[in-house]
Short mmCIF file of N, CA and C in Angstrom, two decimals:
data_model
loop_
_atom_site.label_atom_id
_atom_site.label_comp_id
_atom_site.label_asym_id
_atom_site.label_seq_id
_atom_site.Cartn_x
_atom_site.Cartn_y
_atom_site.Cartn_z
N MET A 1 0.64 -0.87 0.20
CA MET A 1 0.11 -0.46 -0.07
C MET A 1 1.10 0.89 0.06
N MET A 2 0.76 2.24 -0.83
CA MET A 2 1.25 3.27 -0.59
C MET A 2 1.00 4.50 0.22
N SER A 3 2.14 5.14 0.94
CA SER A 3 1.46 6.25 2.02
C SER A 3 1.59 7.02 1.54
N ALA A 4 0.77 8.25 1.63
CA ALA A 4 0.17 9.55 1.34
C ALA A 4 1.77 10.07 1.20
N ALA A 5 2.63 10.27 1.46
CA ALA A 5 4.51 10.39 0.95
C ALA A 5 4.88 10.07 0.25
N ASP A 6 4.71 8.59 0.08
CA ASP A 6 5.18 8.18 -1.99
C ASP A 6 3.80 8.74 -3.23
N SER A 7 3.15 9.49 -2.21
CA SER A 7 1.87 9.70 -4.09
C SER A 7 2.58 10.92 -4.29
N SER A 8 2.02 10.91 -5.83
CA SER A 8 2.67 12.44 -6.12
C SER A 8 1.32 12.68 -6.90
N VAL A 9 1.00 14.15 -6.69
CA VAL A 9 0.11 14.88 -7.51
C VAL A 9 -0.51 14.61 -9.05
N ILE A 10 -1.43 14.52 -9.40
CA ILE A 10 -1.56 13.91 -10.72
C ILE A 10 -2.25 15.05 -10.88
N TRP A 11 -2.81 14.92 -10.73
CA TRP A 11 -3.13 17.09 -11.50
C TRP A 11 -3.09 17.67 -10.62
N THR A 12 -3.02 19.46 -11.00
CA THR A 12 -3.36 20.76 -10.23
C THR A 12 -4.33 21.74 -11.65
N HIS A 13 -5.37 22.10 -11.02
CA HIS A 13 -6.28 23.37 -11.79
C HIS A 13 -4.98 24.46 -12.09
N PRO A 14 -5.07 24.44 -13.38
CA PRO A 14 -4.52 25.54 -13.51
C PRO A 14 -4.45 26.58 -13.25
N TYR A 15 -5.64 27.46 -12.91
CA TYR A 15 -6.40 28.55 -11.77
C TYR A 15 -7.36 28.01 -10.99
N PRO A 16 -6.42 27.87 -9.78
CA PRO A 16 -6.92 27.40 -8.63
C PRO A 16 -7.37 28.74 -8.00
N GLN A 17 -7.76 29.69 -8.43
CA GLN A 17 -8.47 31.08 -7.79
C GLN A 17 -9.46 31.02 -8.42
N SER A 18 -9.74 30.31 -9.53
CA SER A 18 -11.11 30.24 -9.49
C SER A 18 -12.08 28.93 -9.79
N THR A 19 -11.79 28.03 -8.26
CA THR A 19 -12.90 27.13 -8.46
C THR A 19 -13.36 27.02 -7.53
N PRO A 20 -14.44 26.35 -7.67
CA PRO A 20 -15.43 26.04 -6.57
C PRO A 20 -15.04 26.20 -5.26
N LEU A 21 -14.55 25.35 -4.71
CA LEU A 21 -13.62 25.10 -3.25
C LEU A 21 -12.82 27.09 -2.85
N GLU A 22 -12.04 27.41 -3.91
CA GLU A 22 -12.24 28.86 -3.46
C GLU A 22 -13.41 30.06 -3.43
N ALA A 23 -14.51 29.93 -3.79
CA ALA A 23 -15.32 30.74 -4.34
C ALA A 23 -15.86 30.46 -2.78
N PHE A 24 -15.80 28.98 -2.32
CA PHE A 24 -16.68 28.05 -0.63
C PHE A 24 -15.43 29.12 -0.12
N ARG A 25 -13.97 29.04 0.08
CA ARG A 25 -13.75 29.23 0.93
C ARG A 25 -13.70 30.92 1.15
N ARG A 26 -13.97 31.69 -0.07
CA ARG A 26 -14.24 33.04 0.52
C ARG A 26 -15.55 33.17 0.92
N TYR A 27 -17.01 32.70 0.41
CA TYR A 27 -18.44 32.76 1.51
C TYR A 27 -17.98 32.57 2.14
N VAL A 28 -17.38 30.92 3.13
CA VAL A 28 -17.05 31.15 4.24
C VAL A 28 -17.00 32.19 5.43
N ASN A 29 -15.33 32.62 4.59
CA ASN A 29 -14.94 34.26 5.26
C ASN A 29 -15.74 34.94 5.42
N ALA A 30 -16.76 35.36 4.24
CA ALA A 30 -17.77 36.60 4.38
C ALA A 30 -19.18 36.45 4.75
N THR A 31 -19.69 34.71 5.25
CA THR A 31 -20.30 34.71 6.07
C THR A 31 -20.46 34.75 7.38
N HIS A 32 -18.95 34.03 8.01
CA HIS A 32 -18.93 33.76 9.00
C HIS A 32 -17.39 34.52 9.92
N SER A 33 -17.28 35.63 9.30
CA SER A 33 -16.57 36.78 10.10
C SER A 33 -15.37 36.11 10.34
N LEU A 34 -14.35 34.84 9.16
CA LEU A 34 -13.89 34.64 9.28
C LEU A 34 -12.32 34.71 8.35
N ASP A 35 -10.57 34.59 8.78
CA ASP A 35 -9.78 34.95 7.47
C ASP A 35 -9.10 33.69 7.04
N LEU A 36 -9.62 32.38 7.11
CA LEU A 36 -8.95 31.54 6.06
C LEU A 36 -8.80 31.87 4.75
N LYS A 37 -7.23 31.86 4.71
CA LYS A 37 -6.40 31.47 3.72
C LYS A 37 -5.95 30.69 2.38
N SER A 38 -6.32 29.15 3.63
CA SER A 38 -5.94 28.74 2.96
C SER A 38 -7.10 27.46 2.29
N TYR A 39 -6.94 26.73 1.55
CA TYR A 39 -7.52 25.05 2.01
C TYR A 39 -6.76 24.48 3.19
N ASN A 40 -5.85 24.68 3.63
CA ASN A 40 -5.50 23.55 5.18
C ASN A 40 -6.38 24.62 6.50
N ASP A 41 -6.80 26.00 6.21
CA ASP A 41 -6.94 26.39 7.25
C ASP A 41 -8.90 25.84 6.91
N LEU A 42 -9.08 26.05 5.88
CA LEU A 42 -10.65 25.88 5.53
C LEU A 42 -10.89 24.61 5.87
N HIS A 43 -10.12 23.68 6.03
CA HIS A 43 -9.84 22.28 6.39
C HIS A 43 -10.39 22.37 7.98
N THR A 44 -9.12 22.87 8.28
CA THR A 44 -8.90 23.25 10.27
C THR A 44 -10.55 23.88 10.94
N TRP A 45 -11.07 24.55 10.15
CA TRP A 45 -12.43 25.06 10.12
C TRP A 45 -13.16 23.94 9.99
N SER A 46 -13.30 23.26 9.38
CA SER A 46 -14.42 22.23 8.76
C SER A 46 -13.92 21.06 9.71
N VAL A 47 -13.42 20.70 10.21
CA VAL A 47 -13.24 19.89 11.43
C VAL A 47 -13.54 20.14 12.67
N THR A 48 -12.84 21.55 13.22
CA THR A 48 -13.39 21.79 14.37
C THR A 48 -14.69 23.13 14.78
N SER A 49 -15.34 23.18 13.87
CA SER A 49 -16.63 23.38 13.72
C SER A 49 -17.77 22.47 12.24
N ILE A 50 -17.67 21.54 13.18
CA ILE A 50 -18.49 20.80 12.49
C ILE A 50 -20.15 20.92 11.31
N GLU A 51 -20.57 21.75 12.49
CA GLU A 51 -22.08 21.72 12.15
C GLU A 51 -21.93 23.21 11.08
N HIS A 52 -21.43 23.99 11.46
CA HIS A 52 -21.07 25.34 10.89
C HIS A 52 -20.98 25.06 9.18
N PHE A 53 -19.64 23.84 9.71
CA PHE A 53 -19.57 24.16 7.91
C PHE A 53 -20.43 23.28 7.43
N ALA A 54 -21.36 22.15 8.04
CA ALA A 54 -22.17 21.38 7.23
C ALA A 54 -23.50 23.01 6.48
N ALA A 55 -23.83 23.27 7.06
CA ALA A 55 -24.57 24.37 7.30
C ALA A 55 -24.56 25.41 6.14
N ALA A 56 -23.01 25.44 6.07
CA ALA A 56 -22.37 26.55 4.71
C ALA A 56 -22.59 25.87 4.10
N VAL A 57 -21.53 24.73 3.57
CA VAL A 57 -21.69 24.02 2.47
C VAL A 57 -22.95 23.87 1.74
N TRP A 58 -23.95 23.31 2.25
CA TRP A 58 -25.44 23.77 2.31
C TRP A 58 -26.16 24.55 1.76
N THR A 59 -26.20 25.87 2.62
CA THR A 59 -26.25 27.42 2.34
C THR A 59 -26.03 27.57 0.29
N PHE A 60 -24.63 27.68 0.58
CA PHE A 60 -23.64 27.71 -0.69
C PHE A 60 -23.89 26.86 -1.88
N CYS A 61 -24.45 25.81 -1.55
CA CYS A 61 -24.73 24.78 -3.20
C CYS A 61 -26.05 25.00 -3.05
N GLY A 62 -26.58 25.70 -2.77
CA GLY A 62 -27.84 25.86 -2.85
C GLY A 62 -29.05 24.63 -3.08
N ILE A 63 -28.71 23.89 -2.03
CA ILE A 63 -29.62 22.38 -2.54
C ILE A 63 -31.13 22.41 -1.97
N LYS A 64 -31.43 21.89 -2.64
CA LYS A 64 -32.55 22.08 -3.72
C LYS A 64 -33.48 20.99 -2.18
N TYR A 65 -34.63 21.62 -2.13
CA TYR A 65 -35.29 20.09 -1.16
C TYR A 65 -36.83 20.54 -1.02
N SER A 66 -37.43 19.48 -1.07
CA SER A 66 -39.08 19.85 -0.96
C SER A 66 -39.46 19.46 0.94
N VAL A 67 -38.56 19.32 1.41
CA VAL A 67 -39.15 19.42 3.36
C VAL A 67 -37.52 19.70 3.79
N PRO A 68 -36.88 20.42 4.53
CA PRO A 68 -36.21 21.18 5.16
C PRO A 68 -35.39 20.26 5.89
N PRO A 69 -34.31 20.03 6.41
CA PRO A 69 -33.97 19.17 7.10
C PRO A 69 -34.57 19.86 9.18
N THR A 70 -33.99 19.46 10.32
CA THR A 70 -34.78 19.48 11.17
C THR A 70 -33.79 20.01 12.31
N THR A 71 -32.66 19.78 11.91
CA THR A 71 -31.28 20.68 12.43
C THR A 71 -30.29 19.74 11.49
N ILE A 72 -29.38 20.13 12.07
CA ILE A 72 -27.87 19.60 10.84
C ILE A 72 -27.42 18.52 11.23
N ALA A 73 -26.91 18.82 11.74
CA ALA A 73 -26.30 16.72 12.75
C ALA A 73 -26.98 16.63 13.42
N THR A 74 -26.88 14.91 13.96
CA THR A 74 -27.40 14.40 15.07
C THR A 74 -26.40 13.36 15.27
N GLY A 75 -25.85 12.84 16.57
CA GLY A 75 -24.88 12.14 16.59
C GLY A 75 -23.26 12.22 16.62
N LEU A 76 -23.02 13.45 16.58
CA LEU A 76 -21.88 13.59 16.44
C LEU A 76 -20.90 13.81 17.55
N ASP A 77 -20.58 13.21 18.53
CA ASP A 77 -20.90 13.06 19.97
C ASP A 77 -19.51 11.86 19.88
N LYS A 78 -19.45 10.90 19.27
CA LYS A 78 -19.76 9.48 19.07
C LYS A 78 -19.22 9.17 17.59
N MET A 79 -18.74 7.53 17.86
CA MET A 79 -18.31 7.53 16.38
C MET A 79 -18.91 6.20 16.19
N TRP A 80 -19.76 5.85 16.74
CA TRP A 80 -21.14 4.68 16.05
C TRP A 80 -22.41 4.35 16.76
N PRO A 81 -23.17 4.90 16.47
CA PRO A 81 -23.54 4.85 14.50
C PRO A 81 -22.89 5.94 14.16
N PRO A 82 -22.85 6.10 13.08
CA PRO A 82 -22.45 7.04 12.23
C PRO A 82 -23.65 8.50 12.49
N PRO A 83 -22.86 9.65 12.55
CA PRO A 83 -23.94 11.06 12.77
C PRO A 83 -25.40 10.66 11.52
N ARG A 84 -26.22 11.57 11.49
CA ARG A 84 -27.15 11.48 10.43
C ARG A 84 -27.01 13.31 9.95
N TRP A 85 -26.74 13.76 8.99
CA TRP A 85 -26.80 14.77 9.04
C TRP A 85 -27.60 14.97 7.84
N PHE A 86 -27.93 16.14 8.22
CA PHE A 86 -29.43 17.25 7.84
C PHE A 86 -31.46 16.15 8.14
N PRO A 87 -31.57 15.90 8.88
CA PRO A 87 -32.37 14.63 9.21
C PRO A 87 -33.37 15.19 9.00
N GLY A 88 -34.98 14.57 8.29
CA GLY A 88 -35.63 14.99 7.84
C GLY A 88 -35.38 15.49 6.81
N ALA A 89 -34.86 16.39 6.10
CA ALA A 89 -34.60 16.54 5.21
C ALA A 89 -34.98 15.84 3.42
N ARG A 90 -35.75 16.09 2.84
CA ARG A 90 -36.21 15.52 1.29
C ARG A 90 -35.69 15.85 0.50
N MET A 91 -35.10 15.60 -0.49
CA MET A 91 -34.04 15.84 -1.74
C MET A 91 -34.00 14.90 -2.56
N ASN A 92 -34.12 15.60 -4.12
CA ASN A 92 -33.47 14.50 -5.12
C ASN A 92 -31.62 15.16 -5.13
N TYR A 93 -31.33 13.89 -5.36
CA TYR A 93 -29.51 13.96 -5.42
C TYR A 93 -29.07 14.79 -6.64
N THR A 94 -29.40 14.05 -7.96
CA THR A 94 -29.38 13.94 -9.16
C THR A 94 -30.05 15.53 -9.67
N GLU A 95 -31.15 15.93 -9.73
CA GLU A 95 -31.49 17.09 -9.15
C GLU A 95 -30.75 17.88 -8.50
N ASN A 96 -29.98 17.59 -7.80
CA ASN A 96 -29.03 18.77 -7.20
C ASN A 96 -27.68 19.16 -7.52
N ILE A 97 -27.52 17.69 -8.23
CA ILE A 97 -25.50 17.60 -8.81
C ILE A 97 -26.03 18.18 -10.14
N LEU A 98 -26.70 17.86 -10.53
CA LEU A 98 -27.20 18.14 -12.58
C LEU A 98 -27.48 19.79 -11.96
N SER A 99 -28.70 20.25 -11.40
CA SER A 99 -28.84 22.05 -11.74
C SER A 99 -28.00 22.26 -10.80
N PHE A 100 -26.86 21.82 -10.52
CA PHE A 100 -25.48 23.28 -10.48
C PHE A 100 -25.12 24.12 -11.24
N GLY A 101 -25.07 23.40 -12.42
CA GLY A 101 -24.46 23.99 -13.69
C GLY A 101 -25.29 24.09 -14.94
N LEU A 102 -26.86 23.55 -14.94
CA LEU A 102 -27.96 22.74 -15.75
C LEU A 102 -27.94 24.74 -15.31
N ASP A 103 -29.03 24.97 -14.92
CA ASP A 103 -29.18 26.20 -14.72
C ASP A 103 -28.55 27.02 -15.27
N SER A 104 -27.41 27.19 -15.13
CA SER A 104 -27.00 28.72 -16.01
C SER A 104 -25.22 28.91 -16.62
N ARG A 105 -25.10 26.87 -16.91
CA ARG A 105 -24.07 27.49 -17.10
C ARG A 105 -23.28 25.41 -17.85
N PRO A 106 -24.80 25.47 -18.96
CA PRO A 106 -24.69 23.90 -18.85
C PRO A 106 -23.32 23.28 -20.05
N ASP A 107 -22.70 24.07 -20.78
CA ASP A 107 -21.49 23.82 -21.17
C ASP A 107 -20.54 24.21 -21.17
N ALA A 108 -20.11 23.95 -19.21
CA ALA A 108 -19.20 24.57 -17.86
C ALA A 108 -19.11 22.84 -17.61
N ILE A 109 -17.23 22.93 -17.37
CA ILE A 109 -17.72 21.07 -17.06
C ILE A 109 -17.61 20.92 -15.52
N ALA A 110 -18.91 20.12 -16.18
CA ALA A 110 -19.01 19.04 -13.99
C ALA A 110 -18.13 18.11 -13.32
N ILE A 111 -17.51 17.55 -14.72
CA ILE A 111 -16.46 16.80 -13.49
C ILE A 111 -15.41 16.59 -14.35
N THR A 112 -14.25 15.98 -14.08
CA THR A 112 -13.00 16.25 -14.72
C THR A 112 -12.59 14.89 -14.53
N ALA A 113 -12.58 14.10 -14.83
CA ALA A 113 -11.74 11.84 -14.17
C ALA A 113 -10.25 12.12 -14.91
N VAL A 114 -9.44 11.64 -13.71
CA VAL A 114 -8.11 11.22 -14.13
C VAL A 114 -8.07 9.86 -13.39
N LYS A 115 -8.21 8.52 -14.48
CA LYS A 115 -7.53 7.51 -13.88
C LYS A 115 -6.16 7.10 -13.38
N GLU A 116 -5.96 6.80 -12.53
CA GLU A 116 -4.90 6.25 -11.55
C GLU A 116 -3.88 6.22 -12.83
N GLY A 117 -2.32 5.80 -12.68
CA GLY A 117 -1.36 5.76 -13.31
C GLY A 117 -1.62 5.69 -14.89
N LEU A 118 -2.63 7.02 -15.34
CA LEU A 118 -3.09 6.87 -16.65
C LEU A 118 -2.67 8.80 -17.19
N GLN A 119 -2.30 9.19 -18.01
CA GLN A 119 -2.56 10.79 -18.11
C GLN A 119 -3.76 10.75 -19.22
N ASP A 120 -4.83 10.16 -19.49
CA ASP A 120 -5.79 10.68 -20.21
C ASP A 120 -6.88 11.86 -19.47
N VAL A 121 -6.95 12.69 -19.41
CA VAL A 121 -8.00 13.21 -18.38
C VAL A 121 -9.49 13.76 -19.46
N LYS A 122 -10.33 13.75 -19.15
CA LYS A 122 -12.03 12.98 -19.99
C LYS A 122 -12.36 14.57 -18.97
N GLN A 123 -13.30 14.78 -19.74
CA GLN A 123 -13.93 16.04 -19.02
C GLN A 123 -15.57 15.70 -19.76
N PHE A 124 -16.63 16.31 -18.44
CA PHE A 124 -17.88 16.18 -18.64
C PHE A 124 -18.14 17.59 -18.56
N THR A 125 -19.52 18.22 -19.21
CA THR A 125 -20.06 19.29 -19.00
C THR A 125 -21.54 18.46 -18.57
N PHE A 126 -22.11 19.61 -17.56
CA PHE A 126 -23.22 19.38 -17.24
C PHE A 126 -23.91 18.95 -18.12
N LEU A 127 -24.48 19.39 -19.65
CA LEU A 127 -25.52 18.76 -20.41
C LEU A 127 -24.70 17.37 -20.77
N GLU A 128 -23.66 17.19 -20.86
CA GLU A 128 -23.01 15.36 -20.92
C GLU A 128 -23.70 14.76 -19.95
N LEU A 129 -23.63 15.35 -18.72
CA LEU A 129 -23.63 14.26 -17.33
C LEU A 129 -25.12 14.39 -16.87
N LYS A 130 -25.96 15.62 -17.96
CA LYS A 130 -27.27 14.99 -17.74
C LYS A 130 -27.70 14.12 -19.13
N GLU A 131 -27.18 13.88 -19.90
CA GLU A 131 -27.79 13.28 -21.13
C GLU A 131 -27.08 11.56 -20.15
N GLN A 132 -25.44 11.50 -19.94
CA GLN A 132 -25.69 10.03 -19.74
C GLN A 132 -26.49 9.69 -18.94
N VAL A 133 -26.98 10.68 -17.35
CA VAL A 133 -27.90 10.59 -16.01
C VAL A 133 -28.78 9.93 -16.49
N ALA A 134 -29.50 10.35 -17.89
CA ALA A 134 -30.98 9.93 -18.47
C ALA A 134 -30.43 8.97 -18.55
N VAL A 135 -29.82 8.46 -19.74
CA VAL A 135 -29.68 7.28 -20.24
C VAL A 135 -29.60 5.98 -19.47
N TRP A 136 -28.74 6.11 -18.18
CA TRP A 136 -28.66 5.20 -17.37
C TRP A 136 -29.82 5.13 -15.70
N ALA A 137 -30.75 6.54 -16.13
CA ALA A 137 -31.88 6.24 -15.41
C ALA A 137 -33.04 5.32 -15.82
N THR A 138 -33.02 5.44 -17.49
CA THR A 138 -33.89 4.87 -18.35
C THR A 138 -33.84 2.83 -18.52
N THR A 139 -32.09 3.15 -18.54
CA THR A 139 -31.74 1.78 -18.16
C THR A 139 -31.98 0.96 -16.94
N LEU A 140 -31.38 1.51 -15.76
CA LEU A 140 -32.55 1.37 -14.07
C LEU A 140 -34.09 0.65 -14.19
N LYS A 141 -35.11 1.86 -14.68
CA LYS A 141 -35.97 2.19 -15.13
C LYS A 141 -36.55 0.58 -15.54
N LYS A 142 -36.03 -0.33 -16.87
CA LYS A 142 -36.88 -0.59 -17.91
C LYS A 142 -35.71 -2.25 -16.17
N PHE A 143 -34.94 -1.81 -15.42
CA PHE A 143 -35.44 -3.47 -14.86
C PHE A 143 -35.61 -3.11 -13.53
N GLY A 144 -36.57 -2.29 -13.83
CA GLY A 144 -37.82 -2.37 -12.07
C GLY A 144 -37.25 -1.54 -11.17
N VAL A 145 -36.38 -0.95 -10.82
CA VAL A 145 -35.49 -0.44 -9.83
C VAL A 145 -36.08 0.76 -9.69
N ARG A 146 -36.48 1.48 -8.66
CA ARG A 146 -37.92 2.47 -8.44
C ARG A 146 -37.33 3.05 -6.89
N VAL A 147 -37.96 4.08 -7.00
CA VAL A 147 -37.96 5.08 -5.78
C VAL A 147 -37.50 4.19 -4.43
N GLY A 148 -36.42 4.34 -4.24
CA GLY A 148 -36.52 3.97 -2.79
C GLY A 148 -35.42 2.50 -2.79
N ASP A 149 -35.14 1.86 -3.65
CA ASP A 149 -33.83 1.00 -4.16
C ASP A 149 -32.66 1.56 -3.59
N ARG A 150 -31.94 0.20 -3.96
CA ARG A 150 -30.57 1.09 -3.45
C ARG A 150 -29.67 0.07 -4.33
N ILE A 151 -29.23 -0.01 -4.82
CA ILE A 151 -27.85 -0.39 -5.89
C ILE A 151 -26.17 -0.44 -5.33
N ALA A 152 -26.23 -1.53 -5.56
CA ALA A 152 -24.89 -1.67 -4.54
C ALA A 152 -23.51 -1.93 -6.12
#
């Protein structure tokens, strides 16, 4: 097994200041009166202010829901069972993932995929991702998969 010290970076964003993560860091600073200067600062805040971090992610991402959560999380005080995040909320994960870019930037890159050990970088736009999701959704319905089913 390779250790973190043995690993090497396989890809770096050419314009890191333009990434959604950077926009989120600036949002957190503005909404929580913080001065997080780096990813490491943001990470530290995320693990020391877990509920504030989770609420900030929910709001920043503009999560669409039919029923709001009753609270941010329950069970953060113990390791088992795992915490329950946003209990009571009802939402469609696919709708939330796709609407992020489809609403305003359908031709923007939604996913950048790089397989370990390969140099080939594949990118998919939000529109391409929506089309692929539609194909898979149709296929799953043909096999009888319904709302609430889980697929391994």
